[in-house]
GROMACS .gro file of C-alpha atoms in nm:
model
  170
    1UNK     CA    1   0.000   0.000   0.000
    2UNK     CA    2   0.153   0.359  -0.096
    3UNK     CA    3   0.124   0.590   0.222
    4UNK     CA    4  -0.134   0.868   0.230
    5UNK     CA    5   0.128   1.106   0.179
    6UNK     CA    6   0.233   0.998  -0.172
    7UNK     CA    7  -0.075   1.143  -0.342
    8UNK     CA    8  -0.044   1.319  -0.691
    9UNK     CA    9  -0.217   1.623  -0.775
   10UNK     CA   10  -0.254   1.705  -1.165
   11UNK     CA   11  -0.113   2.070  -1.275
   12UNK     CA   12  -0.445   2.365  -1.341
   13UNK     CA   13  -0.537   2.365  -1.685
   14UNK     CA   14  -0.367   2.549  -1.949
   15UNK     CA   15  -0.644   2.764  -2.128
   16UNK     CA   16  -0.580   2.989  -2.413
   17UNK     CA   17  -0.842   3.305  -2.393
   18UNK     CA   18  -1.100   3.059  -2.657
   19UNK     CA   19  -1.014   2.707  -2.673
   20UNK     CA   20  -1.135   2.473  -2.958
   21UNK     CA   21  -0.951   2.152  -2.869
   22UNK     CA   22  -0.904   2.035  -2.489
   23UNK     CA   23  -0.627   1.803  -2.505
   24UNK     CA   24  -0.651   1.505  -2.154
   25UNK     CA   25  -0.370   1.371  -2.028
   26UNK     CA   26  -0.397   1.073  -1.797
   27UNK     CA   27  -0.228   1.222  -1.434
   28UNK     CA   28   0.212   1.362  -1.549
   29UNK     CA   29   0.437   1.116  -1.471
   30UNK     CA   30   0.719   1.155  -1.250
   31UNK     CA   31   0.998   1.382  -1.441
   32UNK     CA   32   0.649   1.610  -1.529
   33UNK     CA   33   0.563   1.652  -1.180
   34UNK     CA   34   0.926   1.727  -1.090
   35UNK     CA   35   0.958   1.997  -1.331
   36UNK     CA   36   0.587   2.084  -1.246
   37UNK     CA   37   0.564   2.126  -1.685
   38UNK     CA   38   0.263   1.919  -1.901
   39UNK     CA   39   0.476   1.696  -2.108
   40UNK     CA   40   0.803   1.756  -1.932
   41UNK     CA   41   0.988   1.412  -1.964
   42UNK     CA   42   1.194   1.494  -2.311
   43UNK     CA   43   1.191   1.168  -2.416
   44UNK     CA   44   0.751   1.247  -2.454
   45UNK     CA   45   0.648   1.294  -2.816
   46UNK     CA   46   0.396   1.549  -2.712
   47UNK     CA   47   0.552   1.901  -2.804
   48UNK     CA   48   0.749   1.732  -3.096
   49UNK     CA   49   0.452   1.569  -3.245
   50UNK     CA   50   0.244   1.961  -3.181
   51UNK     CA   51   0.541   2.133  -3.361
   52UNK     CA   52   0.541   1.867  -3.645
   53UNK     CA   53   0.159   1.931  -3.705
   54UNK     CA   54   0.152   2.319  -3.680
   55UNK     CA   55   0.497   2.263  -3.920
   56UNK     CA   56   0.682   2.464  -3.611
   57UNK     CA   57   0.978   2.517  -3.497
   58UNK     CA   58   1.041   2.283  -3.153
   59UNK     CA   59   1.045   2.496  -2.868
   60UNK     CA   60   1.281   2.424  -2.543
   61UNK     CA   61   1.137   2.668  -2.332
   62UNK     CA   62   0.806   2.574  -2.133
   63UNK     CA   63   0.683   2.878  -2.133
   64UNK     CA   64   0.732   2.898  -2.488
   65UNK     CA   65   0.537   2.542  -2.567
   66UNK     CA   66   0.272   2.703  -2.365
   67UNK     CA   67   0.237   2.994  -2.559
   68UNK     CA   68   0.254   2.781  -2.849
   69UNK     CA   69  -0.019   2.605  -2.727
   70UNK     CA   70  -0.247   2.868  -2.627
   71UNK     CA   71  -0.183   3.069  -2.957
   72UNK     CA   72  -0.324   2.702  -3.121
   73UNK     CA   73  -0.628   2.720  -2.898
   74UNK     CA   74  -0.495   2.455  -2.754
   75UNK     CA   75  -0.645   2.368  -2.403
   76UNK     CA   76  -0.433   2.108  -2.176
   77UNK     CA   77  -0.580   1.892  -1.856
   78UNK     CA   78  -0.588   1.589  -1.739
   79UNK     CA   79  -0.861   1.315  -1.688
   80UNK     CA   80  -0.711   1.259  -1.334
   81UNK     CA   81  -0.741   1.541  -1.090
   82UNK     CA   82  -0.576   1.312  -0.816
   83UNK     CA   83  -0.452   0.912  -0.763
   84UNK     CA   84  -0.170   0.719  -0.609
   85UNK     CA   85   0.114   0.558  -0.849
   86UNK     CA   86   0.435   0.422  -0.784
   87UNK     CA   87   0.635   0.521  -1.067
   88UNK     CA   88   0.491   0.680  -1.412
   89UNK     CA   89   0.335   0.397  -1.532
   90UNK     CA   90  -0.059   0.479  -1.627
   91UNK     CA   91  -0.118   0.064  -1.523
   92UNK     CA   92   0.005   0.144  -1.162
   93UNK     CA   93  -0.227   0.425  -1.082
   94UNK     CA   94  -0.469   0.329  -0.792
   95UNK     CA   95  -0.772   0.519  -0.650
   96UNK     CA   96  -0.781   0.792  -0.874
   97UNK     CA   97  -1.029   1.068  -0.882
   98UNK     CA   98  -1.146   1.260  -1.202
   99UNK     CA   99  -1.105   1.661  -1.275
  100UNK     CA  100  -1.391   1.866  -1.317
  101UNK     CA  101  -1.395   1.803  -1.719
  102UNK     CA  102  -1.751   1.869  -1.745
  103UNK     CA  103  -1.705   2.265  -1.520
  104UNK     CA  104  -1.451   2.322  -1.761
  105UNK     CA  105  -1.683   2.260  -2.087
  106UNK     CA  106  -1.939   2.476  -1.940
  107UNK     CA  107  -1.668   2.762  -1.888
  108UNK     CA  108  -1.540   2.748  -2.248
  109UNK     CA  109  -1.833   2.603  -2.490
  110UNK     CA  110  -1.598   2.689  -2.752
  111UNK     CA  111  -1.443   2.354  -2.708
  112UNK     CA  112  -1.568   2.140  -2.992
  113UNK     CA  113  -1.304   1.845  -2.959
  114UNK     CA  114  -1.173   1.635  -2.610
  115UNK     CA  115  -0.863   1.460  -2.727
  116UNK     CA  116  -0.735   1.191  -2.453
  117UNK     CA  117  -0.358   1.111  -2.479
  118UNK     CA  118  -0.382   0.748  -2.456
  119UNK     CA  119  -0.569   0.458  -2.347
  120UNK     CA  120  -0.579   0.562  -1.982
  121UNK     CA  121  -0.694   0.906  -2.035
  122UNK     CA  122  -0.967   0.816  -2.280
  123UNK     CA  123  -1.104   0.514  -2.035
  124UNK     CA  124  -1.115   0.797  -1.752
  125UNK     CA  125  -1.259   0.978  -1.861
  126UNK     CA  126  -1.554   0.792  -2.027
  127UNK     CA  127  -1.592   0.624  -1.704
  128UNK     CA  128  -1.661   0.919  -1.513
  129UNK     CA  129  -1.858   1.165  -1.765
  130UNK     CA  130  -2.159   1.135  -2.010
  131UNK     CA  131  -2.189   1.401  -2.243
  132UNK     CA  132  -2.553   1.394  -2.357
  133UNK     CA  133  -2.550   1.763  -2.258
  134UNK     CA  134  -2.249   1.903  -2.453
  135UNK     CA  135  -2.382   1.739  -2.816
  136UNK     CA  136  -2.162   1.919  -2.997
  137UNK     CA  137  -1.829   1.828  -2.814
  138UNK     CA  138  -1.628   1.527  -2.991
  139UNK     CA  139  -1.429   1.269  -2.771
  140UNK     CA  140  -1.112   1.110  -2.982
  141UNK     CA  141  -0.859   0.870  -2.812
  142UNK     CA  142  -0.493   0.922  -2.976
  143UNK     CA  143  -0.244   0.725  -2.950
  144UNK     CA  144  -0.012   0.773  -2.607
  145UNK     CA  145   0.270   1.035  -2.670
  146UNK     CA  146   0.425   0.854  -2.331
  147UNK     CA  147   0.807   0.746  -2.407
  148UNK     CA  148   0.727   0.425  -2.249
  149UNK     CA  149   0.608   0.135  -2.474
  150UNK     CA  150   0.278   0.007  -2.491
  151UNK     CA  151   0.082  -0.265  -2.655
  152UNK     CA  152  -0.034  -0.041  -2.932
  153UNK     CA  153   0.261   0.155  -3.009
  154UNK     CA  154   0.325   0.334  -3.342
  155UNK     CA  155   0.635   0.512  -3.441
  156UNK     CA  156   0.691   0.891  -3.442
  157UNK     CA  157   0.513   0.958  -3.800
  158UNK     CA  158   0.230   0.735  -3.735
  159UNK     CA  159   0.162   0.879  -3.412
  160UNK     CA  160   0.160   1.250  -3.603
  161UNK     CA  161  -0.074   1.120  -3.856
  162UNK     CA  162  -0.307   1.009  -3.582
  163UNK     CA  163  -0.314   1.344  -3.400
  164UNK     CA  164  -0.409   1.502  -3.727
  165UNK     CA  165  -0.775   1.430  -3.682
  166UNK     CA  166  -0.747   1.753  -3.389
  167UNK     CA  167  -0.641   2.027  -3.719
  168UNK     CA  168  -1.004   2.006  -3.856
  169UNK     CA  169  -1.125   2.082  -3.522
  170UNK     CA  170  -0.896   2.392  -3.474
   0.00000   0.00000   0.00000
């Protein structure tokens, strides 16, 4: 059992002023939380696979990817507000409890597209909210941008060509 005081706490969401695309992590692994940045483990594919799309130069600077972001009307969250995990592994996270997705689409009802990074975040978060209300909000599950290998992993290009489908919602 992991002690009481190893709870995780996900980052605030990054919102640009009117976002089109809310982009849903799982919960940041360990170098993320560290460096207290979305994404922050370099080996990640996130920002690279964002620069590819928006044919970008990468970025190095956080502050810089978020701006990048935000300027995309990009919005960034995570399924999991809270859980316990040894490690950064999405199959190792234990009593986890979900972020107020739902508050957040009736903030900005300019978001027209929830893309989940990965298996994890996608199964969240269609566990823990129906979205009968918010008709015209789209739900995708892309493939994980995680460095770590999964069961379903596709190389650098493929993975770009899957996050694609979030342009024609921008």
């Amino acid at each position: 059992m992991i002690p009481i005081d190893n709870k995780l706490i996900s980052f605030p969401p990054v919102i640009p002023n009117n976002p089109k695309v809310l982009i849903l992590g799982s919960m940041p692994g360990k170098v993320s939380l560290e460096k207290q940045e979305y994404y922050g483990n370099p080996r990640n594919h996130f920002w690279p696979i964002l620069f590819e799309l928006f044919n970008e130069e990468p970025q190095d600077d956080y502050e810089n990817k978020i701006t990048f972001a935000k300027r995309h009307e990009l919005a960034l969250w995570d399924s999991i507000g809270s859980c316990y995990r040894q490690g950064s592994l999405d199959a190792n996270i234990m009593e986890e409890e979900p972020n107020d997705i739902l508050g957040l689409l009736e903030e900005y009802p300019s978001i027209r597209l929830i893309a989940c990074n990965g298996t994890k975040s996608f199964n969240t978060f269609k566990k823990n909210f129906d979205l009968t209300g918010y008709p015209n909000v789209h739900v995708i599950k892309l493939p994980s941008t995680s460095p770590i290998p999964g069961k379903y992993t596709k190389s650098f290009s493929g993975k770009v060509e899957a996050w694609r489908e979030i342009l024609s919602y921008l």
